[in-house]
Each structure stands twice: as C-alpha cells, then as structure tokens.
Coordinates of C-alpha atoms and ligand atoms in Angstrom, one line a residue:
M1 CA 51.5 16.3 -48.4
K2 CA 54.6 15.9 -46.3
A3 CA 56.9 15.4 -49.4
C4 CA 55.9 18.7 -51.0
S5 CA 55.5 20.8 -47.8
K6 CA 57.7 23.9 -48.1
P7 CA 56.7 26.0 -45.1
D8 CA 59.8 28.1 -45.4
I9 CA 58.6 29.4 -48.8
P10 CA 55.8 31.8 -48.1
H11 CA 54.0 31.4 -51.5
H12 CA 54.3 27.7 -51.8
W13 CA 50.8 26.2 -52.4
S14 CA 51.2 23.6 -49.7
N15 CA 51.1 26.3 -47.0
F16 CA 47.5 27.0 -47.9
Y17 CA 45.8 23.7 -48.5
T18 CA 45.8 22.7 -44.9
A19 CA 43.0 22.4 -42.4
K20 CA 45.2 24.0 -39.8
A21 CA 45.7 27.2 -41.8
F22 CA 42.0 27.2 -42.7
R23 CA 40.9 26.9 -39.1
K24 CA 43.3 29.6 -37.9
S25 CA 42.2 32.2 -40.5
G26 CA 38.5 31.3 -40.1
G27 CA 38.6 31.7 -36.4
E28 CA 40.1 35.2 -36.7
M29 CA 37.6 36.1 -39.5
V30 CA 34.6 35.1 -37.4
E31 CA 35.7 37.4 -34.5
R32 CA 36.5 40.3 -36.8
L33 CA 33.3 40.1 -38.8
A34 CA 31.2 39.7 -35.7
E35 CA 32.8 42.9 -34.3
Y36 CA 32.2 44.7 -37.7
L37 CA 28.5 43.7 -37.6
A38 CA 28.1 44.8 -34.0
E39 CA 29.8 48.2 -34.6
S40 CA 27.7 48.8 -37.8
Q41 CA 24.4 47.9 -36.2
A42 CA 25.3 50.1 -33.2
R43 CA 26.0 53.1 -35.6
R44 CA 29.4 53.4 -34.0
K45 CA 30.9 55.1 -37.1
D46 CA 29.7 58.6 -38.0
F47 CA 28.9 57.5 -41.6
V48 CA 27.5 54.6 -43.6
L49 CA 29.5 55.3 -46.7
P50 CA 33.1 56.4 -45.9
Y51 CA 33.1 58.8 -48.9
T52 CA 36.3 59.6 -50.7
P53 CA 36.5 60.3 -54.5
P54 CA 37.1 57.1 -56.6
E55 CA 40.4 58.4 -57.9
E56 CA 41.8 58.7 -54.4
R57 CA 40.9 55.1 -53.6
L58 CA 42.4 53.9 -56.9
V59 CA 45.7 55.7 -56.0
Y60 CA 45.6 54.0 -52.6
W61 CA 45.0 50.5 -54.0
K62 CA 47.6 50.9 -56.7
S63 CA 50.2 52.1 -54.2
R64 CA 49.6 49.0 -52.2
L65 CA 50.4 46.9 -55.3
K66 CA 53.8 48.5 -55.5
E67 CA 54.7 46.8 -52.2
K68 CA 53.9 43.2 -53.3
G69 CA 55.0 40.3 -51.1
G70 CA 56.4 40.4 -47.7
V71 CA 53.7 38.3 -45.9
E72 CA 54.5 35.8 -43.2
A73 CA 54.4 32.1 -44.0
G74 CA 50.8 30.8 -44.3
A75 CA 49.2 34.2 -44.9
L76 CA 47.1 34.4 -48.1
W77 CA 46.6 38.1 -47.8
K78 CA 48.2 40.9 -45.9
A79 CA 46.8 41.4 -42.4
N80 CA 45.6 45.0 -43.0
M81 CA 44.0 44.3 -46.4
L82 CA 40.7 43.0 -44.8
E83 CA 40.8 46.0 -42.4
E84 CA 41.0 48.4 -45.4
V85 CA 38.2 46.6 -47.2
L86 CA 36.0 46.9 -44.1
A87 CA 37.0 50.5 -43.6
Q88 CA 36.3 51.6 -47.1
S89 CA 33.1 49.6 -47.8
N90 CA 29.6 50.9 -47.7
R91 CA 28.2 49.7 -44.4
L92 CA 25.0 48.0 -45.3
H93 CA 24.3 46.8 -41.8
D94 CA 24.3 50.3 -40.4
P95 CA 20.6 51.1 -39.8
R96 CA 21.1 54.4 -41.5
Y97 CA 21.6 52.7 -44.8
A98 CA 18.6 53.4 -47.2
G99 CA 20.4 53.4 -50.5
H100 CA 20.3 51.0 -53.5
Q101 CA 18.3 47.8 -53.7
V102 CA 20.6 45.2 -52.3
A103 CA 19.9 42.9 -49.4
I104 CA 21.3 43.6 -46.0
P105 CA 22.4 39.9 -45.8
L106 CA 21.0 37.8 -42.9
P107 CA 24.4 37.6 -41.3
Q108 CA 24.5 33.9 -40.7
L109 CA 24.2 33.3 -44.5
A110 CA 27.8 34.5 -44.7
W111 CA 28.7 31.1 -43.2
L112 CA 26.6 29.2 -45.7
Q113 CA 28.3 31.2 -48.4
A114 CA 31.7 30.3 -47.0
A115 CA 30.7 26.6 -46.8
T116 CA 29.6 26.5 -50.4
A117 CA 32.6 28.5 -51.5
L118 CA 34.8 25.8 -50.0
L119 CA 32.8 23.0 -51.5
N120 CA 32.6 24.9 -54.8
N121 CA 30.4 22.4 -56.6
G122 CA 29.9 23.9 -60.0
M123 CA 26.3 22.9 -60.5
A124 CA 26.4 22.7 -64.3
I125 CA 25.6 19.0 -64.2
D126 CA 24.3 16.8 -61.5
E127 CA 27.6 15.2 -60.7
M128 CA 29.0 18.6 -60.0
G129 CA 26.1 19.5 -57.6
P130 CA 24.8 16.3 -56.2
A131 CA 23.4 18.0 -53.1
S132 CA 22.6 21.5 -54.4
S133 CA 20.9 20.4 -57.7
P134 CA 18.0 18.4 -56.2
M135 CA 17.8 21.1 -53.4
E136 CA 17.3 23.7 -56.2
E137 CA 14.7 21.6 -58.0
A138 CA 12.8 20.9 -54.9
V139 CA 12.8 24.4 -53.4
M140 CA 12.1 26.2 -56.7
Q141 CA 9.1 23.9 -57.4
E142 CA 7.7 24.6 -54.0
I143 CA 8.2 28.4 -54.2
A144 CA 6.7 28.5 -57.8
Q145 CA 3.6 26.8 -56.5
F146 CA 3.5 29.1 -53.5
M147 CA 3.5 32.0 -56.0
G148 CA 0.4 30.5 -57.5
L149 CA 2.0 29.5 -60.8
G150 CA 0.4 26.1 -60.7
S151 CA 1.2 22.4 -60.6
A152 CA 3.3 22.4 -63.8
S153 CA 5.5 25.3 -62.6
G154 CA 9.1 25.3 -61.8
G155 CA 12.2 27.4 -61.9
I156 CA 15.9 27.8 -61.7
L157 CA 18.4 29.9 -59.8
C158 CA 20.8 32.2 -61.5
H159 CA 23.2 35.0 -60.9
G160 CA 21.1 38.1 -61.0
G161 CA 17.9 39.7 -62.3
T162 CA 19.6 40.9 -65.4
L163 CA 20.5 37.4 -66.4
A164 CA 17.0 36.1 -65.4
N165 CA 15.3 38.6 -67.6
L166 CA 17.5 37.8 -70.5
T167 CA 16.8 34.1 -70.0
A168 CA 13.1 34.6 -69.8
L169 CA 13.1 36.5 -73.0
L170 CA 15.1 33.8 -74.7
A171 CA 12.4 31.3 -73.7
A172 CA 9.8 33.7 -74.9
R173 CA 11.5 34.0 -78.3
Q174 CA 11.6 30.2 -78.7
R175 CA 7.9 29.8 -77.7
K176 CA 6.5 32.8 -79.6
A177 CA 8.7 34.0 -82.5
T178 CA 8.3 32.6 -86.0
G179 CA 10.8 29.9 -86.8
N180 CA 13.6 28.5 -84.6
A181 CA 15.7 31.5 -83.6
W182 CA 18.0 29.4 -81.4
K183 CA 18.9 27.2 -84.4
D184 CA 18.6 29.5 -87.4
G185 CA 18.7 33.0 -86.0
S186 CA 15.7 35.4 -85.9
E187 CA 13.7 35.3 -89.1
R188 CA 12.2 38.7 -88.4
K189 CA 13.0 41.5 -86.0
C190 CA 11.1 40.8 -82.9
A191 CA 10.1 43.2 -80.2
V192 CA 9.0 43.3 -76.6
L193 CA 6.5 45.7 -75.0
V194 CA 7.7 47.2 -71.8
S195 CA 7.1 50.2 -69.6
E196 CA 9.1 53.3 -70.3
H197 CA 10.2 53.0 -66.7
A198 CA 11.5 49.4 -66.9
H199 CA 15.0 48.6 -65.7
Y200 CA 17.6 49.0 -68.4
C201 CA 18.5 45.3 -68.4
V202 CA 15.3 44.5 -70.4
D203 CA 16.5 46.8 -73.2
R204 CA 20.0 45.3 -72.9
A205 CA 18.6 41.8 -73.2
V206 CA 16.7 42.8 -76.3
R207 CA 19.8 44.3 -77.9
V208 CA 21.8 41.2 -77.0
M209 CA 19.2 39.1 -78.9
G210 CA 20.0 41.3 -81.9
W211 CA 16.8 43.3 -82.2
G212 CA 18.4 46.7 -81.7
E213 CA 16.9 49.8 -80.2
A214 CA 13.6 49.3 -82.0
G215 CA 13.2 45.9 -80.3
T216 CA 12.3 47.6 -77.0
V217 CA 8.9 49.2 -77.5
K218 CA 8.6 51.6 -74.6
V219 CA 5.0 51.9 -73.5
R220 CA 3.9 55.2 -72.0
T221 CA 2.9 55.2 -68.4
L222 CA 0.3 57.0 -66.3
S223 CA 1.5 59.8 -63.9
N224 CA 2.1 57.1 -61.2
H225 CA 4.5 55.3 -63.6
Q226 CA 2.1 52.4 -64.2
I227 CA 1.7 51.2 -67.8
D228 CA -1.2 53.0 -69.5
P229 CA -3.4 50.2 -70.9
E230 CA -4.5 52.5 -73.8
S231 CA -0.9 53.1 -74.8
L232 CA -0.2 49.4 -74.6
R233 CA -2.8 48.7 -77.3
E234 CA -1.5 51.6 -79.4
S235 CA 2.1 50.5 -79.0
L236 CA 1.3 47.0 -80.2
T237 CA -0.6 48.3 -83.2
E238 CA 2.2 50.7 -84.1
A239 CA 5.0 48.1 -83.7
T240 CA 3.2 45.6 -85.8
A241 CA 2.5 48.2 -88.5
Q242 CA 6.3 48.8 -88.6
G243 CA 6.9 45.2 -89.4
L244 CA 8.0 44.1 -85.9
E245 CA 7.0 40.7 -84.6
V246 CA 5.9 41.5 -81.0
I247 CA 6.5 38.4 -78.9
A248 CA 6.1 39.5 -75.3
V249 CA 4.9 42.0 -72.8
V250 CA 7.0 42.7 -69.7
G251 CA 5.4 43.9 -66.5
N252 CA 7.2 45.8 -63.7
A253 CA 6.8 44.5 -60.2
C254 CA 8.0 47.0 -59.3
T255 CA 9.9 49.8 -61.1
T256 CA 13.4 50.4 -59.8
S257 CA 13.0 54.1 -59.6
T258 CA 9.8 54.6 -57.7
G259 CA 8.6 51.2 -56.7
T260 CA 5.5 51.2 -58.8
F261 CA 3.7 48.0 -59.8
D262 CA 2.1 47.6 -63.2
D263 CA -1.4 46.3 -63.2
L264 CA -0.5 42.7 -63.8
E265 CA -4.1 41.6 -64.2
V266 CA -4.5 44.0 -67.1
L267 CA -1.1 42.9 -68.7
A268 CA -2.0 39.2 -68.3
S269 CA -5.2 39.5 -70.1
F270 CA -3.6 41.7 -72.8
A271 CA -0.9 39.1 -73.3
Q272 CA -3.5 36.3 -73.5
Q273 CA -5.7 38.2 -76.0
N274 CA -2.7 38.9 -78.3
D275 CA -0.9 35.6 -77.9
L276 CA 2.1 37.2 -76.2
W277 CA 4.5 35.8 -73.6
F278 CA 3.9 37.5 -70.3
H279 CA 7.0 38.1 -68.3
V280 CA 7.1 39.8 -64.9
D281 CA 10.2 41.6 -63.9
G282 CA 9.7 41.1 -60.2
A283 CA 13.4 41.4 -59.4
H284 CA 12.6 43.7 -56.6
G285 CA 8.9 43.4 -55.7
A286 CA 7.9 39.8 -56.5
A287 CA 9.2 39.1 -53.0
Q288 CA 6.0 40.7 -51.7
V289 CA 4.3 37.4 -52.7
F290 CA 5.4 36.1 -49.3
S291 CA 3.5 38.8 -47.4
E292 CA -0.3 38.5 -46.9
R293 CA -0.3 42.2 -46.0
N294 CA 1.6 43.4 -49.1
N295 CA 0.9 41.0 -51.9
A296 CA -2.1 42.8 -53.4
S297 CA 0.0 44.7 -55.9
L298 CA 1.1 41.3 -57.4
K299 CA -2.4 40.2 -58.4
G300 CA -2.1 38.7 -61.9
M301 CA 1.5 37.6 -61.5
E302 CA 0.2 34.0 -61.2
K303 CA -0.8 34.2 -64.8
A304 CA 2.7 35.1 -66.0
D305 CA 4.6 32.7 -68.2
S306 CA 7.8 33.7 -66.3
V307 CA 8.7 35.7 -63.3
A308 CA 12.2 36.9 -62.2
M309 CA 12.6 37.4 -58.4
D310 CA 15.8 38.5 -56.7
F311 CA 16.5 36.8 -53.4
H312 CA 19.3 39.3 -52.9
K313 CA 17.0 42.4 -52.7
M314 CA 14.2 42.2 -50.1
L315 CA 14.8 38.7 -48.9
G316 CA 18.1 39.0 -47.1
V317 CA 20.2 36.6 -49.2
P318 CA 23.7 37.8 -50.2
A319 CA 24.1 38.8 -53.9
L320 CA 23.7 37.3 -56.4
C321 CA 20.8 34.9 -56.1
T322 CA 17.8 35.2 -58.4
G323 CA 14.9 32.9 -59.1
L324 CA 13.5 32.6 -62.6
F325 CA 10.1 30.9 -62.3
Y326 CA 8.0 29.5 -65.2
R327 CA 4.3 28.7 -65.1
N328 CA 5.1 25.8 -67.4
G329 CA 8.4 24.4 -66.0
S330 CA 9.3 22.9 -69.4
D331 CA 9.6 26.3 -70.9
A332 CA 12.9 26.7 -69.1
Y333 CA 14.4 24.2 -71.6
A334 CA 13.3 26.3 -74.5
A335 CA 15.7 29.1 -73.7
F336 CA 18.8 27.0 -74.5
S337 CA 19.3 23.8 -76.3
Q338 CA 23.0 23.1 -76.6
E339 CA 24.9 20.1 -77.9
A340 CA 27.8 19.7 -75.6
A341 CA 29.1 16.1 -75.7
Y342 CA 31.6 16.8 -72.9
L343 CA 28.7 17.7 -70.5
Y344 CA 25.5 16.1 -71.6
E345 CA 24.6 12.7 -72.9
N346 CA 21.5 13.8 -74.8
E347 CA 19.3 16.8 -75.5
Q348 CA 16.5 15.6 -73.3
E349 CA 14.9 17.6 -70.5
E350 CA 16.8 16.5 -67.4
W351 CA 16.1 18.6 -64.3
W352 CA 19.3 17.3 -62.7
N353 CA 21.6 18.8 -65.3
L354 CA 20.8 22.4 -64.4
S355 CA 22.9 24.1 -67.0
K356 CA 20.4 22.9 -69.6
R357 CA 18.2 25.7 -68.2
T358 CA 20.7 28.4 -67.2
F359 CA 22.9 30.8 -69.1
E360 CA 25.7 29.9 -66.7
C361 CA 27.7 26.8 -67.0
T362 CA 29.4 26.9 -63.7
K363 CA 27.3 28.6 -61.1
R364 CA 27.5 29.0 -57.3
M365 CA 25.6 26.6 -55.0
L366 CA 22.8 29.2 -54.8
S367 CA 20.1 26.8 -53.7
V368 CA 21.7 26.1 -50.3
A369 CA 20.8 29.5 -48.7
V370 CA 17.3 29.5 -50.3
F371 CA 16.6 25.9 -49.3
G372 CA 17.9 26.5 -45.8
I373 CA 15.6 29.4 -45.1
W374 CA 12.6 27.8 -46.8
E375 CA 13.0 24.5 -44.9
A376 CA 13.5 26.3 -41.6
H377 CA 10.8 28.9 -41.9
G378 CA 8.6 28.4 -45.0
H379 CA 7.5 31.8 -46.2
K380 CA 7.2 33.2 -42.7
L381 CA 10.7 34.8 -42.2
W382 CA 10.5 36.4 -45.6
E383 CA 7.0 37.6 -44.8
S384 CA 8.2 39.3 -41.6
L385 CA 11.2 40.8 -43.4
V386 CA 9.2 42.2 -46.3
N387 CA 6.5 43.6 -43.9
R388 CA 9.2 45.3 -41.8
L389 CA 10.9 46.9 -44.8
I390 CA 7.7 48.2 -46.3
D391 CA 6.6 49.5 -42.9
R392 CA 9.9 51.5 -42.8
A393 CA 9.0 53.1 -46.1
Q394 CA 5.4 53.9 -45.0
T395 CA 6.8 55.4 -41.8
A396 CA 9.1 57.6 -43.8
A397 CA 6.3 58.6 -46.1
R398 CA 4.1 59.7 -43.2
S399 CA 6.9 61.8 -41.7
I400 CA 7.6 63.4 -45.1
E401 CA 3.9 64.3 -45.5
Q402 CA 3.8 65.8 -42.0
R403 CA 6.8 68.1 -42.6
P404 CA 6.3 71.4 -44.4
H405 CA 8.4 72.0 -47.5
W406 CA 8.6 68.3 -48.4
E407 CA 6.9 66.6 -51.4
L408 CA 6.2 62.8 -51.6
F409 CA 6.1 61.3 -55.1
A410 CA 3.6 58.6 -54.1
Q411 CA 2.5 56.4 -51.2
P412 CA 5.0 53.6 -51.2
Q413 CA 3.8 50.2 -52.6
S414 CA 7.0 48.7 -51.7
N415 CA 10.1 49.7 -49.6
I416 CA 11.0 52.4 -52.0
V417 CA 10.2 56.0 -51.3
C418 CA 10.8 59.0 -53.6
F419 CA 10.6 62.5 -52.2
R420 CA 12.1 66.0 -52.5
L421 CA 12.6 69.2 -50.7
K422 CA 10.6 71.8 -52.5
G423 CA 12.7 74.6 -54.0
A424 CA 16.0 72.9 -53.1
D425 CA 18.7 71.5 -55.4
N426 CA 17.9 67.9 -54.5
A427 CA 20.9 66.6 -56.5
A428 CA 23.3 68.7 -54.5
L429 CA 21.4 67.7 -51.3
R430 CA 21.9 64.0 -52.1
H431 CA 25.6 64.6 -52.9
A432 CA 26.1 66.5 -49.7
M433 CA 24.6 63.6 -47.7
M434 CA 26.8 61.1 -49.6
E435 CA 29.9 63.2 -48.8
H436 CA 29.1 64.2 -45.2
G437 CA 26.7 61.5 -44.0
P438 CA 25.9 60.0 -41.7
H439 CA 23.0 58.5 -43.7
Y440 CA 23.2 56.9 -47.1
I441 CA 20.4 57.5 -49.6
V442 CA 20.4 57.8 -53.4
K443 CA 18.5 59.8 -56.0
T444 CA 16.6 59.3 -59.3
V445 CA 15.6 61.5 -62.2
F446 CA 12.4 61.4 -64.1
D447 CA 10.6 64.0 -66.2
G448 CA 13.8 65.9 -66.0
E449 CA 13.5 66.4 -62.2
T450 CA 15.6 65.0 -59.4
W451 CA 14.1 63.2 -56.5
L452 CA 15.7 61.8 -53.4
R453 CA 15.2 58.1 -53.2
C454 CA 15.4 55.7 -50.3
T455 CA 15.1 51.9 -50.4
F456 CA 14.6 50.8 -46.8
Q457 CA 16.5 47.5 -47.0
N458 CA 17.6 47.3 -43.3
P459 CA 15.0 45.9 -40.9
I460 CA 17.0 47.3 -38.0
T461 CA 16.3 50.9 -39.2
E462 CA 14.3 52.6 -36.4
D463 CA 11.7 55.3 -36.6
S464 CA 14.4 57.6 -35.0
D465 CA 16.8 56.9 -37.9
I466 CA 14.1 58.0 -40.3
E467 CA 13.5 61.2 -38.3
S468 CA 17.2 61.9 -38.1
L469 CA 17.6 61.3 -41.9
L470 CA 15.0 64.0 -42.6
D471 CA 16.4 66.3 -40.0
R472 CA 19.8 65.9 -41.5
L473 CA 18.6 66.7 -45.0
E474 CA 17.0 69.8 -43.7
E475 CA 20.2 70.8 -41.9
L476 CA 22.3 70.2 -45.0
A477 CA 19.8 72.2 -47.2
E478 CA 20.3 75.1 -44.8
S479 CA 24.0 74.7 -44.4
E480 CA 26.7 76.4 -46.5
I481 CA 27.7 73.0 -47.9
I482 CA 25.0 73.4 -50.5
Q483 CA 24.2 77.1 -50.0
P484 CA 27.3 78.8 -51.6
Ligands
LIG1 C1 13.2 46.0 -61.7 C2 14.6 45.4 -61.8 N1 14.9 44.5 -62.7 C3 16.2 44.0 -62.8 C4 17.2 44.5 -62.0 C5 18.5 43.9 -62.2 O1 18.8 43.0 -61.2 P1 20.2 42.5 -60.8 O2 20.9 43.6 -60.2 O3 20.0 41.4 -59.9 O4 20.9 42.0 -62.1 C6 16.9 45.4 -61.0 C7 18.0 45.9 -60.1 O5 17.8 46.8 -59.3 C8 15.6 45.9 -60.9 O6 15.3 46.8 -60.0

C-alpha cells in the first residue's frame, strides 16, 4: 500500500481504500444520520416532502456538475452533497408521512445495509455468498412454513415485487404451459387471469414473456374491488374460446390502490378445478400473515403455488427486499434453467447456487436483514409493526367517518385508506398538500374519480397526526390555494 500511496493527489484510489478514511467518514455519517432521524421523528421541519418542481431540482444538480472537483484529499464526495440529499429527500421517518407503500426502515437496518455493502458478496453462487446463501435458504424455508405453505415449501429473495411476480409467472409457464417454453419459446399464446385492479407489473411480466396485451385477462371486480367469481369463470371461458392457453390465476393480497384482498379461498379452488397455477401477489399485504389479528384476509394463501411478499413495504426493511415463496420449493428451479459453464458445474437443483432460482445474477446480501430480524424476534416484531400500521389506518377511517363532508371508500383491510372530500376537487387538494405540506399523502383514480389515498407506513404516526392531516385538508379545501 505504501508504494502506491499518493495522498497529495486527491483522486488517487489509494486515498480511499484505507480503514482510516473509512472510520472517519463513518463516524461523521453516524452522527449526521442520527440527527436527521431525530429531527424527522420530532417533526422539526414544516414539511415531509420539500416540494419543488422537478425541473428546478435538475437545474440545481446539473449546475453542481459544472463545478467538478475541488475536494480535499481523502474526501469521496463534497461535504455539502449529503446535506443536499437529506434536505431534498422525502422524509419518510417524519410521522406525517402517509404516502406511497415503502417501508419506513427500521433505522438500525441501515447499519446492516452498510455492512453488507462493504462485504458486497454477490450471491450468484455459493462461493460469492458463503454466509448469506445458507442464511437465505434457512430463513426462507422457515418463513414459507410459517405462512402455511407446507413442508416442501421454500423461497428466494430478490430485488422487488415486480421481479418476484415475473419470476413466479416464469415458473408457472414452465409447469403449466404446453411444451418447454424456456427451451423452445411459447408454442401457443398463453394468458393469465388477474383482477382489473392488479398492479401494472403483472401485465408488464406477461408482455415481457411475449404474450402481448391479450395475455393479461383482466377479470371484472365487485364494487369493493375484489375479483368477481362469476366473471372469473366467464373470463376463463372467453379466453379459452379465443385460443389462448390460460396458465395461471393471480390473486391480489392486496390491491395497491385501495388495499382490497381477493377471496384467496375462492381463487385457490378455482385454480385447482381448472389446473391453473395460483400465484398470490402479496407484495404489500402478505405481510399480514405475521399478525394473528390481521391475517384473516389471507385465508387461502397457503394453497398458492407461489406468493410474492415485499419485506420493504410493511415490514420495515430498506428497499428492495422481496420474498418469493413456493409451495413446492423445487418449482423455483423451473423458472430458469441456464447453462453457464463459468458459474455452474451442472444443471442440478443446488440450493446453494442461488442464481439458479433468481433472475438476478449478482444480488445484494438481502438475507442478512431478514435473518437478523427473524432470529432475534421470530414473527413477533413484524406482528407488532403490522398491527400498529393497520391500527393507524383504522383510526383514520373512524375519524373520516365522524367528520361531515368526508366519504370513506371502504373500511381498511390493510394500512391503506382511500377517502375524499365530497364536492371538492380532490386532485387539486392532494396537489396543494404536496406543495404546501406539512403532511404527505397521495391519490388514486378509479371509475374516473379521484380519491385521496394514505398508506400508513410509519408506526410513529400518532392519532394527533391523523387529526391534523384531516384538519389541514379541510383548511386547504377552504383556502384560496385551491379556491381561485
Ligand atoms: C400489489 C403490488 N404488487 C407489486 C408491486 C411492485 O412491487 P415493487 O415496487 O417491490 O417492485 C406493488 C408496489 O406497490 C404492489 O403494490
């Protein structure tokens, strides 16, 4: 190291690969992030989202790039860059955050994330993940069994629900479609039955597999957004009559927009009667399996062939970290069968070479956080987290019902609540809140109408935050911001 040390040249690599530089920047980072966390949780800023138009922010970041260089020796980024990132980012840890479905990370997991970033074991094959591969196998088997998927079950971790849904459908194609699509391509156009309110990634997966728009057969739902069993039967008959080979039915647990759970019992027996693969998109709501109080909506999930569950939504794990579980663990190998002499020695099922079951080759050491929580707490920490988040949604629903002029879409089954102010321009109302704060919520549109939408992701959110959110919306609705 000594021979190539060039401390007088700021960008020489040898300045950065030292334990000393690492320790110094880490110490500063811990202090700064702890302060950020404390100030966010204490609502010390008067906004969650520091709103400015995207064009303005792009001009800012571009202008910084015009001033490249000029750092002191040993600095990997400019001192005020992190400050700007903190200042401009959406403050998820502020208890007034009730926006999109992403975990408010359990703060200490940032350190595990840092540790695994430093280790950077790529996980594709056992040698590149000698700790994290068996950790993944062990913890995924236990969680799969906890979910009721049975003694042959298992699963893998991957980067996101989108990828998990695609992977599950690839396995479904191998198990159910005529011929060997992985080897020879699809013989016939296949199709998947899915709720009209499914997340767009299911449709995207179908198109990626080459079945086009027709490959996603959108099944009509009841007024509560649950798949209508009658329409399910009709959709299968119609799709088959059109020459499509229907291979799977996908259940929502729950829908992104309104948090509605399909009747998974009904879908499971429909799939069984018609020899279809049954996949549950539980990216958001499968996490409720950990809660005795809130798991009733998942009845039937244990009969699924595959289930996607995001640890980075209700379970406090930083994004991205998704579990894809299979009732028959061997099905995971059906999704991919790749000859790659530089990686594998054979095409056998080898649990320790994880990329035989994942789309990714290199992936992050995702198992460490999941294993850590599971080993330390079993399902209990997740149970208390899920209960708290759903309790926040139920508290909001009660308050909405008690206030005149407000309309609740439905009693929340999860931590998602949709509601609107009668007679108001709810899209403008949401925009006004985004621009002026202090709370952060989102909106959704269905049947051509806009609804306000909160996903209560932050366990620190108090009843008083919920009241002040509704008060603030009423104030904005009255104000000249949205009343020209
Ligand atoms: C029901 C559902 N499925 C899939 C996804 C996509 O998951 P990810 O963002 O992890 O790719 C989402 C995201 O919100 C979702 O709500």
